[in-house]
CSV table of C-alpha atoms (C1' of nucleotides) in Angstrom, one decimal:
chain,number,residue,atom,x,y,z
A,8,MET,CA,19.9,10.0,11.3
A,9,SER,CA,16.1,10.2,11.5
A,10,LYS,CA,14.9,13.4,9.8
A,11,ARG,CA,11.5,13.1,11.7
A,12,ASP,CA,13.1,15.2,14.5
A,13,GLN,CA,13.1,18.4,12.7
A,14,PRO,CA,9.3,19.1,12.5
A,15,THR,CA,8.8,18.8,9.0
A,16,HIS,CA,7.2,21.1,7.0
A,17,LEU,CA,4.5,20.1,4.7
A,18,ASP,CA,2.6,22.6,2.2
A,19,GLU,CA,-0.5,22.4,0.3
A,20,PHE,CA,1.1,21.1,-2.4
A,21,ASP,CA,2.6,18.0,-0.2
A,22,ARG,CA,-0.5,17.1,1.7
A,23,LYS,CA,-2.7,17.2,-1.3
A,24,ILE,CA,-0.2,14.8,-3.1
A,25,LEU,CA,0.2,12.5,0.0
A,26,ALA,CA,-4.2,12.6,-0.1
A,27,ILE,CA,-3.9,10.9,-3.5
A,28,LEU,CA,-0.6,8.7,-2.7
A,29,GLN,CA,-2.9,7.5,0.6
A,30,ARG,CA,-5.6,6.6,-2.4
A,31,ASP,CA,-3.5,5.1,-5.2
A,32,ASN,CA,0.1,5.4,-4.9
A,33,MET,CA,0.1,4.2,-8.6
A,34,THR,CA,-1.1,7.1,-9.8
A,35,PRO,CA,1.1,8.5,-12.7
A,36,GLN,CA,3.1,11.7,-11.4
A,37,ARG,CA,1.7,13.1,-14.5
A,38,THR,CA,-1.8,12.7,-13.3
A,39,ILE,CA,-1.0,14.0,-9.8
A,40,GLY,CA,0.5,17.0,-11.4
A,41,ASP,CA,-2.5,17.7,-12.6
A,42,ALA,CA,-4.8,17.7,-9.7
A,43,VAL,CA,-2.2,20.0,-7.9
A,44,ASN,CA,-1.3,22.2,-10.3
A,45,LEU,CA,2.6,21.4,-10.5
A,46,SER,CA,4.6,19.8,-13.4
A,47,ALA,CA,5.1,15.9,-13.0
A,48,PRO,CA,9.2,16.5,-12.4
A,49,ALA,CA,8.0,18.8,-9.4
A,50,VAL,CA,5.3,16.2,-8.5
A,51,GLN,CA,8.4,13.6,-8.6
A,52,ARG,CA,11.0,15.8,-6.3
A,53,ARG,CA,8.3,16.4,-3.5
A,54,ILE,CA,7.2,12.7,-3.2
A,55,LYS,CA,11.3,11.8,-3.3
A,56,ARG,CA,11.8,14.0,-0.8
A,57,MET,CA,8.8,13.0,1.4
A,58,ARG,CA,10.1,9.2,0.9
A,59,GLU,CA,13.4,10.1,2.1
A,60,GLU,CA,12.1,12.4,5.0
A,61,GLY,CA,10.1,9.7,6.0
A,62,VAL,CA,7.2,11.3,5.6
A,63,ILE,CA,6.3,8.4,3.1
A,64,ARG,CA,7.1,5.3,5.3
A,65,ALA,CA,6.2,2.5,2.8
A,66,ASP,CA,4.6,1.7,-0.4
A,67,VAL,CA,2.4,-1.5,-0.3
A,68,SER,CA,-0.4,-3.5,-2.2
A,69,VAL,CA,-3.1,-4.2,0.1
A,70,VAL,CA,-4.2,-7.7,-0.1
A,71,GLU,CA,-7.6,-9.5,0.7
A,72,PRO,CA,-7.0,-12.1,3.6
A,73,GLU,CA,-9.5,-14.6,2.5
A,74,ALA,CA,-7.8,-14.8,-0.6
A,75,LEU,CA,-5.0,-16.4,1.0
A,76,GLY,CA,-6.8,-18.0,3.3
A,77,GLN,CA,-6.4,-16.0,6.1
A,78,SER,CA,-10.0,-15.6,6.8
A,79,ILE,CA,-10.1,-14.7,10.5
A,80,THR,CA,-9.4,-11.3,12.0
A,81,ILE,CA,-8.9,-11.1,15.5
A,82,PHE,CA,-8.2,-8.6,18.1
A,83,VAL,CA,-6.8,-9.4,21.6
A,84,GLU,CA,-6.3,-7.1,24.6
A,85,VAL,CA,-3.0,-8.4,26.9
A,86,GLU,CA,-2.9,-7.4,30.0
A,87,VAL,CA,1.0,-8.4,31.7
A,88,ILE,CA,1.9,-8.8,35.1
A,89,SER,CA,4.9,-6.7,35.7
A,90,GLU,CA,5.2,-3.7,33.3
A,91,THR,CA,9.0,-3.2,33.6
A,92,ALA,CA,11.0,-1.4,30.7
A,93,GLU,CA,12.4,-4.6,30.3
A,94,GLN,CA,9.5,-6.8,30.0
A,95,ILE,CA,7.6,-4.5,27.8
A,96,GLU,CA,10.4,-4.3,25.6
A,97,ARG,CA,10.5,-8.1,25.5
A,98,ALA,CA,6.6,-8.2,24.9
A,99,LYS,CA,7.1,-6.1,22.1
A,100,SER,CA,9.7,-7.6,19.9
A,101,GLU,CA,8.0,-10.9,20.3
A,102,PHE,CA,4.6,-9.5,19.2
A,103,ALA,CA,6.4,-7.4,16.5
A,104,ALA,CA,7.9,-10.7,15.4
A,105,ALA,CA,4.9,-13.1,15.0
A,106,ALA,CA,3.8,-13.2,11.4
A,107,GLU,CA,-0.1,-13.5,12.5
A,108,ILE,CA,0.0,-10.2,14.4
A,109,GLN,CA,-0.5,-7.7,11.7
A,110,GLN,CA,-0.5,-4.8,14.4
A,111,CYS,CA,0.5,-4.3,17.7
A,112,TYR,CA,0.3,-1.3,20.1
A,113,TYR,CA,1.1,-0.4,23.3
A,114,VAL,CA,-1.4,1.2,25.3
A,115,THR,CA,-2.8,2.9,28.3
A,116,GLY,CA,-5.9,2.0,29.9
A,117,GLU,CA,-7.2,-1.3,31.2
A,118,ALA,CA,-4.9,-3.5,29.1
A,119,ASP,CA,-1.5,-3.0,28.0
A,120,PHE,CA,-1.6,-4.4,24.5
A,121,ILE,CA,-3.7,-4.5,22.1
A,122,LEU,CA,-3.0,-6.9,19.1
A,123,VAL,CA,-4.7,-7.4,15.7
A,124,VAL,CA,-4.0,-11.1,14.4
A,125,ILE,CA,-4.8,-12.3,11.5
A,126,VAL,CA,-5.3,-16.4,11.1
A,127,PRO,CA,-6.9,-19.1,8.8
A,128,SER,CA,-8.6,-20.8,11.6
A,129,MET,CA,-9.5,-20.6,15.0
A,130,ALA,CA,-7.4,-24.0,15.9
A,131,HIS,CA,-4.9,-21.7,14.7
A,132,TYR,CA,-5.6,-18.8,16.9
A,133,GLU,CA,-5.8,-21.3,19.8
A,134,ALA,CA,-2.1,-22.5,18.7
A,135,LEU,CA,-0.8,-19.2,18.7
A,136,THR,CA,-2.3,-18.1,22.2
A,137,ARG,CA,-0.9,-21.1,23.8
A,138,ARG,CA,2.6,-20.0,22.2
A,139,LEU,CA,2.2,-16.3,22.8
A,140,PHE,CA,0.5,-15.9,25.9
A,141,PHE,CA,0.1,-19.4,27.8
A,142,GLY,CA,3.8,-19.5,27.5
A,143,ASN,CA,4.6,-16.4,28.5
A,144,ASN,CA,4.5,-16.1,32.4
A,145,ASN,CA,4.4,-12.4,32.1
A,146,VAL,CA,0.7,-12.7,30.8
A,147,LYS,CA,-2.1,-11.9,33.2
A,148,ARG,CA,-4.6,-12.2,30.8
A,149,PHE,CA,-5.9,-11.6,27.5
A,150,ARG,CA,-9.2,-11.0,25.7
A,151,THR,CA,-10.5,-12.1,22.6
A,152,PHE,CA,-12.7,-10.4,20.3
A,153,VAL,CA,-13.5,-11.9,16.9
A,154,ALA,CA,-14.1,-9.6,14.0
A,155,MET,CA,-17.2,-10.6,12.2
A,156,ASP,CA,-16.8,-7.4,10.0
A,157,ARG,CA,-14.1,-5.5,8.7
A,158,VAL,CA,-16.1,-2.5,8.3
A,159,LYS,CA,-13.3,-0.2,7.4
A,160,VAL,CA,-9.7,-0.9,6.8
A,161,GLY,CA,-6.9,0.8,5.8
A,162,LEU,CA,-4.0,3.1,7.2
A,163,GLY,CA,-5.0,6.5,5.6
A,164,VAL,CA,-4.4,9.6,7.6
A,165,PRO,CA,-6.6,12.3,7.5
A,166,VAL,CA,-4.4,15.1,5.7
A,167,GLY,CA,-5.9,17.7,7.9
B,23,MET,CA,-19.2,-8.5,-10.0
B,24,SER,CA,-17.3,-9.4,-7.3
B,25,LYS,CA,-14.9,-12.0,-8.2
B,26,ARG,CA,-14.7,-13.2,-4.3
B,27,ASP,CA,-17.5,-15.4,-4.7
B,28,GLN,CA,-15.3,-18.3,-6.4
B,29,PRO,CA,-12.3,-19.3,-4.5
B,30,THR,CA,-9.9,-18.1,-6.1
B,31,HIS,CA,-7.3,-20.5,-6.7
B,32,LEU,CA,-3.2,-18.8,-5.9
B,33,ASP,CA,-0.4,-20.6,-6.7
B,34,GLU,CA,3.2,-20.3,-5.5
B,35,PHE,CA,4.3,-17.8,-8.1
B,36,ASP,CA,0.9,-15.7,-7.2
B,37,ARG,CA,2.2,-15.8,-3.3
B,38,LYS,CA,5.6,-15.2,-3.6
B,39,ILE,CA,4.7,-12.0,-5.8
B,40,LEU,CA,2.0,-11.1,-3.1
B,41,ALA,CA,4.8,-11.4,-0.5
B,42,ILE,CA,7.0,-8.8,-2.3
B,43,LEU,CA,4.0,-6.5,-3.2
B,44,GLN,CA,3.4,-6.4,0.3
B,45,ARG,CA,6.3,-5.0,1.4
B,46,ASP,CA,6.9,-3.0,-1.2
B,47,ASN,CA,5.0,-2.6,-4.6
B,48,MET,CA,7.0,-0.1,-6.4
B,49,THR,CA,9.5,-3.3,-7.2
B,50,PRO,CA,9.7,-3.5,-10.8
B,51,GLN,CA,8.1,-6.4,-12.5
B,52,ARG,CA,11.7,-7.3,-13.8
B,53,THR,CA,13.3,-7.6,-10.1
B,54,ILE,CA,9.9,-9.5,-8.9
B,55,GLY,CA,10.4,-11.5,-12.2
B,56,ASP,CA,14.1,-12.5,-11.4
B,57,ALA,CA,13.1,-13.3,-7.6
B,58,VAL,CA,10.2,-15.7,-8.9
B,59,ASN,CA,11.6,-17.1,-12.0
B,60,LEU,CA,9.2,-15.8,-14.4
B,61,SER,CA,9.5,-13.2,-17.2
B,62,ALA,CA,8.4,-9.4,-16.8
B,63,PRO,CA,5.6,-9.9,-18.7
B,64,ALA,CA,4.1,-13.2,-16.9
B,65,VAL,CA,4.6,-11.2,-13.7
B,66,GLN,CA,2.7,-8.2,-15.2
B,67,ARG,CA,0.0,-10.2,-16.2
B,68,ARG,CA,-0.3,-12.0,-13.1
B,69,ILE,CA,-0.7,-8.8,-11.0
B,70,LYS,CA,-3.2,-7.6,-13.5
B,71,ARG,CA,-5.1,-10.7,-12.9
B,72,MET,CA,-5.2,-10.4,-9.0
B,73,ARG,CA,-5.9,-6.8,-9.2
B,74,GLU,CA,-9.2,-7.5,-11.0
B,75,GLU,CA,-10.0,-10.6,-8.8
B,76,GLY,CA,-9.8,-8.2,-5.5
B,77,VAL,CA,-7.2,-10.2,-4.4
B,78,ILE,CA,-5.1,-7.0,-4.7
B,79,ARG,CA,-7.6,-4.4,-3.3
B,80,ALA,CA,-5.6,-1.5,-3.4
B,81,ASP,CA,-2.5,0.3,-3.8
B,82,VAL,CA,-1.3,2.8,-1.4
B,83,SER,CA,1.5,5.1,0.0
B,84,VAL,CA,1.6,4.5,4.1
B,85,VAL,CA,1.9,7.7,5.6
B,86,GLU,CA,3.9,8.6,9.0
B,87,PRO,CA,0.7,10.3,11.2
B,88,GLU,CA,3.1,12.5,13.1
B,89,ALA,CA,4.3,14.1,9.7
B,90,LEU,CA,0.4,15.3,9.3
B,91,GLY,CA,0.1,16.8,13.0
B,92,GLN,CA,-2.2,13.6,13.8
B,93,SER,CA,0.0,12.4,16.9
B,94,ILE,CA,-2.4,10.1,18.7
B,95,THR,CA,-3.6,6.8,17.6
B,96,ILE,CA,-6.6,5.5,20.1
B,97,PHE,CA,-8.5,2.1,20.2
B,98,VAL,CA,-12.0,2.6,21.1
B,99,GLU,CA,-14.7,-0.3,22.1
B,100,VAL,CA,-18.1,0.7,21.5
B,101,GLU,CA,-20.9,-1.6,22.8
B,102,VAL,CA,-24.2,-0.5,21.8
B,103,ILE,CA,-27.7,-1.1,23.2
B,104,SER,CA,-29.7,-2.4,20.2
B,105,GLU,CA,-28.1,-4.7,18.1
B,106,THR,CA,-30.8,-5.2,15.1
B,107,ALA,CA,-29.7,-5.3,11.8
B,108,GLU,CA,-30.6,-1.6,11.3
B,109,GLN,CA,-29.4,-0.2,14.0
B,110,ILE,CA,-25.8,-2.0,13.1
B,111,GLU,CA,-26.0,-1.0,9.5
B,112,ARG,CA,-26.4,2.5,10.7
B,113,ALA,CA,-23.9,2.5,13.1
B,114,LYS,CA,-21.3,0.8,10.8
B,115,SER,CA,-21.9,3.5,8.3
B,116,GLU,CA,-21.3,6.3,10.1
B,117,PHE,CA,-18.0,4.7,11.3
B,118,ALA,CA,-17.0,4.5,8.2
B,119,ALA,CA,-17.9,7.8,7.2
B,120,ALA,CA,-15.8,9.6,9.4
B,121,ALA,CA,-12.4,10.2,8.7
B,122,GLU,CA,-10.8,10.0,12.1
B,123,ILE,CA,-11.7,6.8,12.1
B,124,GLN,CA,-8.8,4.9,10.3
B,125,GLN,CA,-10.2,1.2,10.7
B,126,CYS,CA,-13.7,0.0,12.2
B,127,TYR,CA,-14.3,-3.8,13.0
B,128,TYR,CA,-17.7,-5.1,14.0
B,129,VAL,CA,-17.1,-8.1,16.9
B,130,THR,CA,-18.1,-10.4,18.8
B,131,GLY,CA,-17.3,-10.3,22.6
B,132,GLU,CA,-17.6,-7.9,25.2
B,133,ALA,CA,-17.8,-5.2,22.7
B,134,ASP,CA,-19.8,-4.5,19.2
B,135,PHE,CA,-17.2,-2.5,17.4
B,136,ILE,CA,-13.2,-1.6,17.6
B,137,LEU,CA,-12.0,1.7,16.4
B,138,VAL,CA,-8.6,2.6,15.2
B,139,VAL,CA,-8.8,6.5,15.5
B,140,ILE,CA,-6.2,9.0,15.0
B,141,VAL,CA,-6.6,12.5,15.8
B,142,PRO,CA,-4.1,15.6,16.4
B,143,SER,CA,-4.8,16.1,19.9
B,144,MET,CA,-7.0,14.8,23.0
B,145,ALA,CA,-9.5,17.8,22.5
B,146,HIS,CA,-10.0,16.6,18.9
B,147,TYR,CA,-10.8,13.3,20.4
B,148,GLU,CA,-13.3,14.5,22.9
B,149,ALA,CA,-15.0,16.3,20.2
B,150,LEU,CA,-15.2,13.1,18.5
B,151,THR,CA,-16.6,11.2,21.2
B,152,ARG,CA,-19.3,14.0,21.9
B,153,ARG,CA,-20.2,13.9,18.2
B,154,LEU,CA,-20.3,10.1,17.5
B,155,PHE,CA,-20.8,8.6,21.3
B,156,PHE,CA,-22.8,10.7,23.1
B,157,GLY,CA,-24.4,12.3,20.4
B,158,ASN,CA,-25.7,8.6,19.6
B,159,ASN,CA,-28.4,7.2,21.7
B,160,ASN,CA,-27.6,3.6,20.8
B,161,VAL,CA,-24.4,3.9,22.3
B,162,LYS,CA,-24.2,2.3,25.6
B,163,ARG,CA,-20.9,2.8,26.5
B,164,PHE,CA,-17.2,3.1,25.1
B,165,ARG,CA,-13.7,2.1,26.5
B,166,THR,CA,-10.4,4.6,25.7
B,167,PHE,CA,-7.1,3.0,24.8
B,168,VAL,CA,-4.8,5.6,23.9
B,169,ALA,CA,-1.3,4.3,22.3
B,170,MET,CA,1.7,4.9,23.6
B,171,ASP,CA,3.9,3.1,21.1
B,172,ARG,CA,2.6,1.8,17.5
B,173,VAL,CA,4.9,-1.2,18.3
B,174,LYS,CA,3.7,-2.9,14.5
B,175,VAL,CA,1.5,-1.1,12.2
B,176,GLY,CA,0.5,-2.6,8.6
B,177,LEU,CA,-2.1,-4.5,6.9
B,178,GLY,CA,0.3,-7.3,5.5
B,179,VAL,CA,-1.2,-10.7,5.6
B,180,PRO,CA,0.9,-13.9,6.0
B,181,VAL,CA,0.9,-15.4,2.6
B,182,GLY,CA,0.6,-19.0,4.2
C,21,DT,C1',-0.2,-43.0,-28.8
C,22,DG,C1',-1.2,-39.2,-31.5
C,23,DC,C1',-4.6,-35.3,-32.1
C,24,DT,C1',-6.6,-31.2,-30.7
C,25,DC,C1',-7.7,-27.3,-27.7
C,26,DC,C1',-6.6,-24.3,-24.0
C,27,DG,C1',-3.8,-21.3,-21.2
C,28,DA,C1',0.3,-19.7,-19.9
C,29,DT,C1',4.7,-18.5,-21.2
C,30,DG,C1',8.9,-15.5,-23.2
C,31,DA,C1',11.0,-12.6,-26.8
C,32,DA,C1',10.8,-8.5,-28.8
C,33,DA,C1',8.6,-4.6,-30.0
C,34,DC,C1',6.4,-0.8,-28.5
C,35,DA,C1',4.1,2.7,-25.3
C,36,DA,C1',4.2,5.2,-21.2
C,37,DA,C1',6.3,6.8,-16.8
C,38,DC,C1',10.1,8.2,-14.4
C,39,DT,C1',14.2,10.7,-13.9
C,40,DT,C1',18.1,14.2,-14.6
C,41,DG,C1',20.2,18.5,-16.6
C,42,DC,C1',19.6,22.9,-17.2
C,43,DA,C1',18.0,27.9,-17.8
C,44,DA,C1',14.2,30.9,-15.8
C,45,DA,C1',11.2,32.3,-12.2
C,46,DT,C1',10.6,33.2,-7.5
C,47,DA,C1',10.9,34.3,-2.9
C,48,DA,C1',13.3,36.0,1.2
C,49,DA,C1',17.2,38.1,3.1
C,50,DC,C1',20.1,41.8,2.9
D,15,DG,C1',17.5,46.8,-5.3
D,16,DT,C1',20.9,43.0,-5.3
D,17,DT,C1',21.8,38.9,-4.0
D,18,DT,C1',21.2,34.1,-2.6
D,19,DA,C1',19.0,29.7,-2.4
D,20,DT,C1',15.3,27.2,-3.6
D,21,DT,C1',11.9,25.6,-6.4
D,22,DT,C1',9.9,25.4,-10.9
D,23,DG,C1',9.0,23.8,-16.0
D,24,DC,C1',10.9,22.0,-20.2
D,25,DA,C1',13.0,18.6,-22.6
D,26,DA,C1',16.1,14.6,-23.3
D,27,DG,C1',17.5,10.7,-21.8
D,28,DT,C1',16.5,6.5,-19.3
D,29,DT,C1',14.0,3.0,-17.2
D,30,DT,C1',9.8,0.6,-16.6
D,31,DG,C1',5.2,-1.1,-18.3
D,32,DT,C1',2.1,-2.8,-21.9
D,33,DT,C1',1.1,-5.6,-26.0
D,34,DT,C1',2.1,-8.5,-29.8
D,35,DC,C1',2.8,-13.0,-31.3
D,36,DA,C1',5.0,-17.5,-31.9
D,37,DT,C1',5.7,-21.3,-29.2
D,38,DC,C1',5.4,-24.3,-25.1
D,39,DG,C1',3.2,-27.8,-22.1
D,40,DG,C1',-0.7,-30.4,-20.3
D,41,DA,C1',-5.9,-32.0,-20.4
D,42,DG,C1',-9.1,-34.1,-22.7
D,43,DC,C1',-10.3,-37.9,-26.2
D,44,DA,C1',-10.5,-40.9,-30.1
DNA sequence: TGCTCCGATGAAACAAACTTGCAAATAAAC
DNA sequence: GTTTATTTGCAAGTTTGTTTCATCGGAGCA
């Protein structure tokens, strides 16, 4: 089912293609081909393969939050009380389901979850904390960090 | 040249288009048009306008880090000593320039910066801390959170 | 009401990009 | 050295993106 089990082997061509696509996935295959010394069909076939393998997980437009009135970015460290597998799974799906939570990671260290939250106002954030944290009796405590500047934002992965 | 100064006004059509593009920007304009009840050219013009306005900031492929051997995601809270404008700017550009730092935010609260780091191994992370934190005498302390599960990852913004 | 102006729209023509079929080149295994 | 499997490039065919242009509809105004 998941092709990620077998250690996917990417050659230099694949990596160069990925580097380009991570910057701009609307680049014509012809242009990519010129950049990596390959024909357009060859590039196309490699991209298709990497999509099927799950190397390329998605192709998306990156939208400026402020343009949509979602001007506040907040980090939240969440610490839970009980860390049973069941409780953790429940928390994961709860966080994943919230539209305001852009990113959610289960982490080691002094916190259990780290969330990236995007909201239109602090009032909305306050409502979210009531719903998600105060309304969840497995949340021990949470710490809030409001972003003043989104210095660097992206999902780019170094191609090595 | 930044058009973001004027409060960009997005109508219902724009928002629906953005919702689709944030999920899959390879969706044909025709398909989008059918979904929002607009012709393909109308969709095309709106997308072009939103790109020019900066509402759509980029179009990218999302790559699975593990496929590139970058299997470790780490959050770092950085606290600095001196928070003068000059020092902060210096830190910002330093963090932004590091390829391993996928995301960087300047925040309020108990920390000053929050970083999302992607590395192939803990050894690489250790080297990065030496270079970026121990090698910077304005860094008071930093706290590390290693991601065990990337529960939800993306840059999607709620369309309201 | 009737008029003009302005911006956005859809149909069609056009251009560009993607996709497929196929023969040739490459490389690895035998 | 032959064979096999894979990957490539070219060219044709198909889909998608883009431009043109006539029209529609609303805002402002006499």
